[in-house]
């Protein structure tokens, strides 16, 4: 009797399992069919997608790019190719043999091939009625979904502790840096001195001087104030880590109750530098231009520990822009989602390999010279790659003593150091392929030095 009960139970269980599996497979097939039907019924997005695909298919001989918002031919409406340095013609097929290598730009175009490989996951179609309001549903200027994804990217990169910190969005470097100085200089007993250790990003000085605010004034190199009586007054120090232009990891030079620091971590990502530990300062600023390469989107974010400073920075952004473009936030969200696909490390692995390959080629050329030197930064343990790794820089520092017609770099004096230093910033693959050619002539034959701009 017991045996028959057990047998009946087994039959019943098998029957239920079979029914359940059939329902699953049928419903799954139905949903797939529905998805395909809906896909074929795309209406308003079809024209936009077709237009974007048509422009993307314009090859420009592989030495340029056509864009939806570029100039178009009056006859057929086809966008013109915008050519890379030293290339010309209607399809960018004409190479100028006497063209100089222009390495005086910070455009992070070396990541462009990565996004061409991830075209589908990073593409955005924007409806004409997308986010027409001044604010999001919660009456803020910040996409909560984008904030969540940014925090997840930092968690994977292991480059910042974001828990317990407020987040603010800004339009590029200038806006958030200005907002931070404004917030830290409010309600002080005396005007604040704004400083940055040399070599320093030139925008710190130009922006501070431009606003001519009575609450703060640029005072130059923070190292000069280290043993000065001025350290007892109010000081706001810009700390760029890794530093722009030399790539060194830095901490604030000045200490004390009257000193406040703004950490610019634009390059604190695994493809630019070793990550010895997650950053955890009171004000930390990051940018999408160095994470994904999308400098044109003009999107930055800051993590702020103190609520009053956060509120004052928000006030600055609100008055200046009423928040950041909703289209810029949508694109940033799509890029963050694309980064987070899989294990979330693809972009860092790709960029690190590319930087490593470039660095090896350049260093091999310069190693042949007795006149020129490359800056050396000791290897460090990287929290992201979990190993000791060499430091790779997008900016190559070369000690130069004369001038050249073939290499255009950026003079050291722009960064408040001697002009025997020149910053070479190599952007696209075409720019990189041209640079070693001229650099080899400069180093091996000793024809000229580098002309600075």
Coordinates of C-alpha atoms in Angstrom, one line a residue, residues 10-406:
X10 CA 6.2 10.2 -8.1
X11 CA 3.8 10.2 -11.1
X12 CA 2.1 13.4 -9.8
X13 CA 5.4 15.1 -9.3
X14 CA 6.6 14.2 -12.8
X15 CA 3.3 15.4 -14.3
X16 CA 3.5 18.7 -12.5
X17 CA 7.1 19.2 -13.5
X18 CA 6.2 18.3 -17.1
X19 CA 3.3 20.8 -17.2
X20 CA 5.5 23.5 -15.6
X21 CA 8.3 23.0 -18.2
X22 CA 5.8 23.1 -21.0
X23 CA 4.2 26.3 -19.8
X24 CA 7.7 27.9 -19.4
X25 CA 8.9 26.9 -22.9
X26 CA 5.6 28.0 -24.5
X27 CA 5.5 31.3 -22.7
X28 CA 9.1 32.0 -23.4
X29 CA 8.6 31.3 -27.1
X30 CA 5.5 33.5 -27.0
X31 CA 7.4 36.4 -25.4
X32 CA 10.2 36.1 -27.9
X33 CA 7.7 36.1 -30.8
X34 CA 6.0 39.2 -29.3
X35 CA 9.3 40.9 -28.9
X36 CA 10.1 40.2 -32.6
X37 CA 6.7 41.4 -33.6
X38 CA 7.1 44.6 -31.6
X39 CA 10.6 45.1 -33.0
X40 CA 9.2 44.9 -36.5
X41 CA 6.5 47.4 -35.5
X42 CA 9.0 50.1 -34.5
X43 CA 7.5 53.5 -35.6
X44 CA 9.0 56.8 -34.6
X45 CA 12.4 55.5 -33.8
X46 CA 13.0 53.8 -37.2
X47 CA 13.8 57.0 -39.0
X48 CA 16.2 58.1 -36.3
X49 CA 18.0 54.7 -36.2
X50 CA 18.2 54.6 -40.0
X51 CA 19.7 58.1 -40.1
X52 CA 22.3 57.3 -37.4
X53 CA 23.2 54.0 -39.1
X54 CA 23.7 55.7 -42.5
X55 CA 26.1 58.3 -41.1
X56 CA 28.0 55.6 -39.1
X57 CA 28.5 53.7 -42.4
X58 CA 30.4 56.6 -44.0
X59 CA 34.0 55.3 -43.7
X60 CA 36.0 58.5 -44.4
X61 CA 38.8 56.1 -45.4
X62 CA 39.3 55.3 -41.7
X63 CA 41.0 58.7 -41.1
X64 CA 38.0 60.7 -40.1
X65 CA 34.4 60.6 -39.0
X66 CA 31.0 61.8 -40.2
X67 CA 28.4 63.1 -37.7
X68 CA 24.7 63.7 -37.7
X69 CA 25.3 67.3 -36.6
X70 CA 28.1 67.9 -39.1
X71 CA 27.9 70.0 -42.3
X72 CA 26.0 68.3 -45.1
X73 CA 26.3 68.4 -48.9
X74 CA 23.7 70.7 -50.4
X75 CA 22.9 68.2 -53.2
X76 CA 22.3 64.9 -51.5
X77 CA 22.3 65.9 -47.8
X78 CA 25.2 63.5 -47.0
X79 CA 27.3 64.7 -44.1
X80 CA 30.9 65.7 -44.9
X81 CA 33.8 63.8 -43.4
X82 CA 35.7 65.6 -40.6
X83 CA 39.3 64.4 -41.1
X84 CA 41.9 63.6 -38.5
X85 CA 45.2 65.5 -38.2
X86 CA 47.2 65.5 -41.5
X87 CA 44.4 64.0 -43.6
X88 CA 42.2 65.8 -46.1
X89 CA 39.9 65.4 -49.1
X90 CA 36.2 64.7 -49.3
X91 CA 36.8 61.2 -47.8
X92 CA 40.0 61.9 -45.8
X93 CA 42.1 59.8 -48.1
X94 CA 44.8 62.5 -48.8
X95 CA 47.7 62.4 -46.4
X96 CA 49.9 65.5 -46.0
X97 CA 53.5 64.4 -45.9
X98 CA 54.9 67.6 -44.4
X99 CA 52.3 67.8 -41.7
X100 CA 53.4 68.3 -38.1
X101 CA 52.4 65.9 -35.3
X102 CA 50.0 68.0 -33.2
X103 CA 50.2 66.6 -29.7
X104 CA 48.9 69.7 -27.9
X105 CA 45.4 68.4 -27.2
X106 CA 43.7 66.6 -24.3
X107 CA 41.1 64.9 -26.5
X108 CA 40.7 61.3 -25.2
X109 CA 40.0 59.9 -28.7
X110 CA 42.1 56.8 -28.0
X111 CA 38.9 55.1 -26.7
X112 CA 36.9 55.7 -29.9
X113 CA 37.6 52.2 -31.3
X114 CA 36.3 50.7 -28.1
X115 CA 32.9 52.4 -28.5
X116 CA 32.8 51.4 -32.2
X117 CA 33.1 47.8 -31.0
X118 CA 30.2 48.5 -28.5
X119 CA 28.0 50.5 -30.8
X120 CA 24.8 48.7 -30.0
X121 CA 25.1 48.8 -26.2
X122 CA 26.1 52.5 -26.1
X123 CA 23.7 54.0 -28.7
X124 CA 21.0 56.3 -27.6
X125 CA 17.7 57.2 -29.3
X126 CA 16.1 60.3 -27.8
X127 CA 12.4 61.0 -28.3
X128 CA 11.4 64.5 -29.2
X129 CA 9.5 64.7 -25.9
X130 CA 12.3 63.4 -23.7
X131 CA 12.6 65.2 -20.3
X132 CA 11.1 68.5 -21.4
X133 CA 10.6 69.6 -17.8
X134 CA 13.2 71.6 -15.8
X135 CA 13.4 68.8 -13.3
X136 CA 13.0 65.1 -12.8
X137 CA 9.9 63.6 -11.1
X138 CA 11.4 64.2 -7.7
X139 CA 11.9 68.0 -8.5
X140 CA 15.7 67.5 -8.6
X141 CA 18.2 68.1 -11.4
X142 CA 19.9 64.7 -10.9
X143 CA 18.9 61.4 -12.5
X144 CA 18.7 58.9 -9.6
X145 CA 19.3 56.0 -12.0
X146 CA 22.5 57.6 -13.3
X147 CA 23.7 58.2 -9.7
X148 CA 23.2 54.6 -8.9
X149 CA 25.1 53.4 -11.9
X150 CA 28.0 55.8 -11.3
X151 CA 28.4 54.5 -7.8
X152 CA 28.4 50.9 -9.2
X153 CA 31.2 51.8 -11.7
X154 CA 33.3 53.2 -8.8
X155 CA 32.7 50.1 -6.9
X156 CA 34.1 47.9 -9.7
X157 CA 37.0 50.3 -10.4
X158 CA 37.8 50.3 -6.7
X159 CA 39.0 53.9 -7.0
X160 CA 36.6 55.7 -4.6
X161 CA 34.6 55.2 -1.5
X162 CA 31.2 56.7 -2.3
X163 CA 29.0 55.5 0.6
X164 CA 27.8 58.2 2.9
X165 CA 28.7 61.0 0.4
X166 CA 26.4 63.3 -1.6
X167 CA 26.7 63.4 -5.4
X168 CA 26.6 66.5 -7.6
X169 CA 26.5 66.7 -11.4
X170 CA 28.3 69.4 -13.3
X171 CA 29.1 70.5 -16.8
X172 CA 32.7 69.6 -17.2
X173 CA 35.7 70.5 -15.1
X174 CA 35.2 74.2 -14.9
X175 CA 31.7 74.2 -13.4
X176 CA 32.3 71.8 -10.5
X177 CA 35.7 73.2 -9.7
X178 CA 34.1 76.7 -9.5
X179 CA 31.2 75.4 -7.5
X180 CA 33.6 73.8 -5.0
X181 CA 35.7 77.0 -4.6
X182 CA 32.5 79.0 -4.2
X183 CA 31.1 76.7 -1.5
X184 CA 34.4 76.5 0.5
X185 CA 34.9 80.3 0.4
X186 CA 31.5 81.2 1.8
X187 CA 31.2 82.6 5.3
X188 CA 34.9 82.9 5.9
X189 CA 36.4 85.6 8.1
X190 CA 38.8 86.7 5.3
X191 CA 39.2 86.0 1.6
X192 CA 40.7 82.5 0.8
X193 CA 43.9 82.0 -1.1
X194 CA 43.5 79.4 -3.9
X195 CA 46.7 77.4 -4.6
X196 CA 47.9 74.3 -6.5
X197 CA 51.3 72.7 -6.4
X198 CA 53.4 73.0 -9.6
X199 CA 53.3 71.7 -12.2
X200 CA 49.6 72.4 -12.1
X201 CA 46.6 72.3 -14.4
X202 CA 46.4 75.9 -15.9
X203 CA 42.6 76.1 -15.6
X204 CA 42.9 76.5 -11.8
X205 CA 44.5 79.9 -12.2
X206 CA 42.6 81.1 -15.2
X207 CA 39.2 80.3 -13.8
X208 CA 39.9 81.7 -10.4
X209 CA 41.3 84.9 -11.9
X210 CA 38.4 85.1 -14.4
X211 CA 35.7 85.3 -11.7
X212 CA 37.4 88.0 -9.7
X213 CA 35.4 87.0 -6.6
X214 CA 36.1 89.0 -3.5
X215 CA 35.9 85.8 -1.4
X216 CA 39.0 84.2 -3.0
X217 CA 42.1 84.9 -5.0
X218 CA 44.7 82.7 -6.8
X219 CA 48.0 82.7 -5.0
X220 CA 50.0 80.3 -7.1
X221 CA 52.2 77.3 -6.1
X222 CA 51.0 75.8 -2.8
X223 CA 54.6 74.5 -2.1
X224 CA 55.7 78.2 -1.7
X225 CA 53.3 78.6 1.2
X226 CA 54.3 75.5 3.1
X227 CA 56.5 77.3 5.6
X228 CA 54.8 80.7 5.2
X229 CA 52.8 82.6 7.7
X230 CA 50.0 82.6 5.2
X231 CA 49.1 79.0 6.1
X232 CA 47.3 80.5 9.1
X233 CA 44.9 82.3 6.8
X234 CA 42.1 80.6 4.8
X235 CA 43.5 78.4 2.0
X236 CA 41.8 76.3 -0.7
X237 CA 44.2 73.9 -2.3
X238 CA 43.5 72.1 -5.6
X239 CA 45.0 68.6 -5.4
X240 CA 45.1 66.8 -8.8
X241 CA 45.8 63.1 -8.4
X242 CA 47.0 61.7 -10.7
X243 CA 48.5 65.1 -11.5
X244 CA 48.0 67.0 -14.7
X245 CA 50.5 67.0 -16.4
X246 CA 53.0 64.7 -14.8
X247 CA 50.7 61.8 -13.6
X248 CA 52.1 61.6 -10.1
X249 CA 49.7 60.6 -7.3
X250 CA 49.4 63.5 -4.9
X251 CA 48.1 64.6 -1.6
X252 CA 47.5 68.1 -0.2
X253 CA 50.8 70.0 0.4
X254 CA 49.3 72.3 3.1
X255 CA 47.7 71.1 6.3
X256 CA 45.8 72.9 9.1
X257 CA 42.4 73.9 10.3
X258 CA 42.2 76.8 7.8
X259 CA 43.2 74.6 4.8
X260 CA 40.5 73.0 2.7
X261 CA 41.3 70.7 -0.3
X262 CA 39.5 69.9 -3.5
X263 CA 40.7 66.6 -5.0
X264 CA 40.5 66.5 -8.8
X265 CA 40.5 62.8 -9.6
X266 CA 39.9 63.1 -13.4
X267 CA 42.7 60.5 -14.1
X268 CA 42.2 58.2 -11.1
X269 CA 41.0 55.3 -13.2
X270 CA 42.7 51.9 -13.7
X271 CA 43.7 52.6 -17.3
X272 CA 45.7 55.7 -16.4
X273 CA 47.3 54.9 -13.1
X274 CA 47.7 52.2 -10.4
X275 CA 44.9 52.4 -7.8
X276 CA 46.7 51.8 -4.5
X277 CA 43.5 52.4 -2.5
X278 CA 40.1 53.9 -2.9
X279 CA 40.0 57.7 -2.7
X280 CA 38.1 58.9 0.4
X281 CA 38.5 62.7 0.6
X282 CA 35.9 65.3 1.6
X283 CA 35.5 66.6 -2.0
X284 CA 36.3 64.3 -4.9
X285 CA 35.7 65.3 -8.5
X286 CA 35.6 62.8 -11.5
X287 CA 34.8 63.2 -15.2
X288 CA 33.3 61.1 -17.9
X289 CA 35.8 62.5 -20.4
X290 CA 38.6 60.5 -18.9
X291 CA 36.5 57.4 -17.9
X292 CA 34.8 56.8 -21.3
X293 CA 36.5 59.4 -23.5
X294 CA 33.3 61.4 -24.1
X295 CA 34.8 64.9 -23.5
X296 CA 32.2 66.5 -25.7
X297 CA 29.3 65.5 -23.4
X298 CA 30.7 67.9 -20.8
X299 CA 29.7 65.8 -17.8
X300 CA 31.4 65.6 -14.4
X301 CA 30.3 64.6 -10.9
X302 CA 31.6 65.2 -7.4
X303 CA 31.3 63.3 -4.2
X304 CA 30.9 65.6 -1.1
X305 CA 31.0 64.6 2.5
X306 CA 29.8 67.7 4.2
X307 CA 26.1 68.6 3.7
X308 CA 26.6 72.3 4.0
X309 CA 29.3 72.3 1.3
X310 CA 27.1 70.0 -0.8
X311 CA 24.1 72.4 -0.5
X312 CA 26.2 75.4 -1.5
X313 CA 27.7 73.6 -4.5
X314 CA 24.1 72.7 -5.5
X315 CA 23.1 76.3 -5.2
X316 CA 26.0 77.3 -7.5
X317 CA 25.0 74.7 -10.1
X318 CA 21.3 75.7 -9.9
X319 CA 21.9 79.4 -10.4
X320 CA 24.5 78.7 -13.2
X321 CA 22.6 76.1 -15.3
X322 CA 19.4 74.9 -13.6
X323 CA 21.1 71.5 -13.5
X324 CA 22.9 69.6 -16.2
X325 CA 21.4 68.8 -19.6
X326 CA 19.0 65.8 -19.4
X327 CA 20.4 64.6 -22.7
X328 CA 23.9 64.6 -21.3
X329 CA 22.7 62.6 -18.3
X330 CA 20.9 60.1 -20.5
X331 CA 24.0 59.5 -22.6
X332 CA 26.1 59.1 -19.5
X333 CA 23.6 56.6 -18.1
X334 CA 23.8 54.6 -21.4
X335 CA 27.6 54.6 -21.3
X336 CA 27.6 53.5 -17.6
X337 CA 25.2 50.6 -18.4
X338 CA 27.5 49.6 -21.3
X339 CA 30.5 49.6 -19.0
X340 CA 28.7 47.5 -16.4
X341 CA 27.9 44.7 -18.9
X342 CA 29.6 41.4 -18.1
X343 CA 32.1 41.8 -15.3
X344 CA 32.4 45.6 -15.8
X345 CA 36.2 45.5 -16.5
X346 CA 36.2 45.5 -20.4
X347 CA 36.8 49.2 -20.8
X348 CA 39.7 49.2 -18.3
X349 CA 41.3 46.1 -19.8
X350 CA 41.0 47.6 -23.3
X351 CA 42.3 51.0 -22.4
X352 CA 45.2 49.7 -20.3
X353 CA 46.4 47.4 -23.1
X354 CA 46.3 50.3 -25.6
X355 CA 48.1 52.7 -23.3
X356 CA 50.7 50.0 -22.5
X357 CA 51.4 49.3 -26.2
X358 CA 51.7 53.0 -26.9
X359 CA 54.0 53.6 -24.0
X360 CA 56.3 50.8 -25.0
X361 CA 56.7 52.1 -28.5
X362 CA 57.4 55.6 -27.4
X363 CA 59.8 54.6 -24.6
X364 CA 61.8 52.4 -27.0
X365 CA 62.4 55.4 -29.3
X366 CA 63.3 57.8 -26.5
X367 CA 65.7 55.3 -24.9
X368 CA 67.9 55.7 -27.9
X369 CA 68.6 59.3 -27.0
X370 CA 71.2 60.9 -24.8
X371 CA 69.5 64.3 -25.0
X372 CA 65.9 63.5 -24.1
X373 CA 64.4 61.7 -21.1
X374 CA 61.1 60.3 -20.2
X375 CA 59.6 60.9 -16.7
X376 CA 59.8 57.8 -14.6
X377 CA 57.2 56.8 -12.0
X378 CA 57.9 53.7 -9.9
X379 CA 55.5 50.7 -10.3
X380 CA 52.8 50.4 -7.7
X381 CA 50.4 47.8 -6.4
X382 CA 47.0 48.3 -8.1
X383 CA 43.9 47.6 -6.1
X384 CA 41.9 47.1 -9.4
X385 CA 44.3 44.7 -11.2
X386 CA 45.4 43.2 -7.9
X387 CA 49.1 43.2 -8.9
X388 CA 52.1 45.5 -9.1
X389 CA 51.9 47.4 -12.4
X390 CA 53.8 50.1 -14.3
X391 CA 52.4 53.6 -14.5
X392 CA 51.1 54.5 -17.9
X393 CA 50.4 58.1 -18.9
X394 CA 48.4 59.5 -21.8
X395 CA 50.8 62.4 -21.4
X396 CA 54.4 61.8 -22.3
X397 CA 56.9 64.1 -20.5
X398 CA 60.0 64.7 -22.6
X399 CA 62.8 67.1 -21.6
X400 CA 63.2 69.3 -24.8
X401 CA 65.8 72.0 -25.3
X402 CA 65.3 73.4 -28.8
X403 CA 62.5 73.7 -31.4
X404 CA 61.1 71.7 -34.3
X405 CA 58.7 72.0 -37.2
X406 CA 57.4 68.5 -36.8

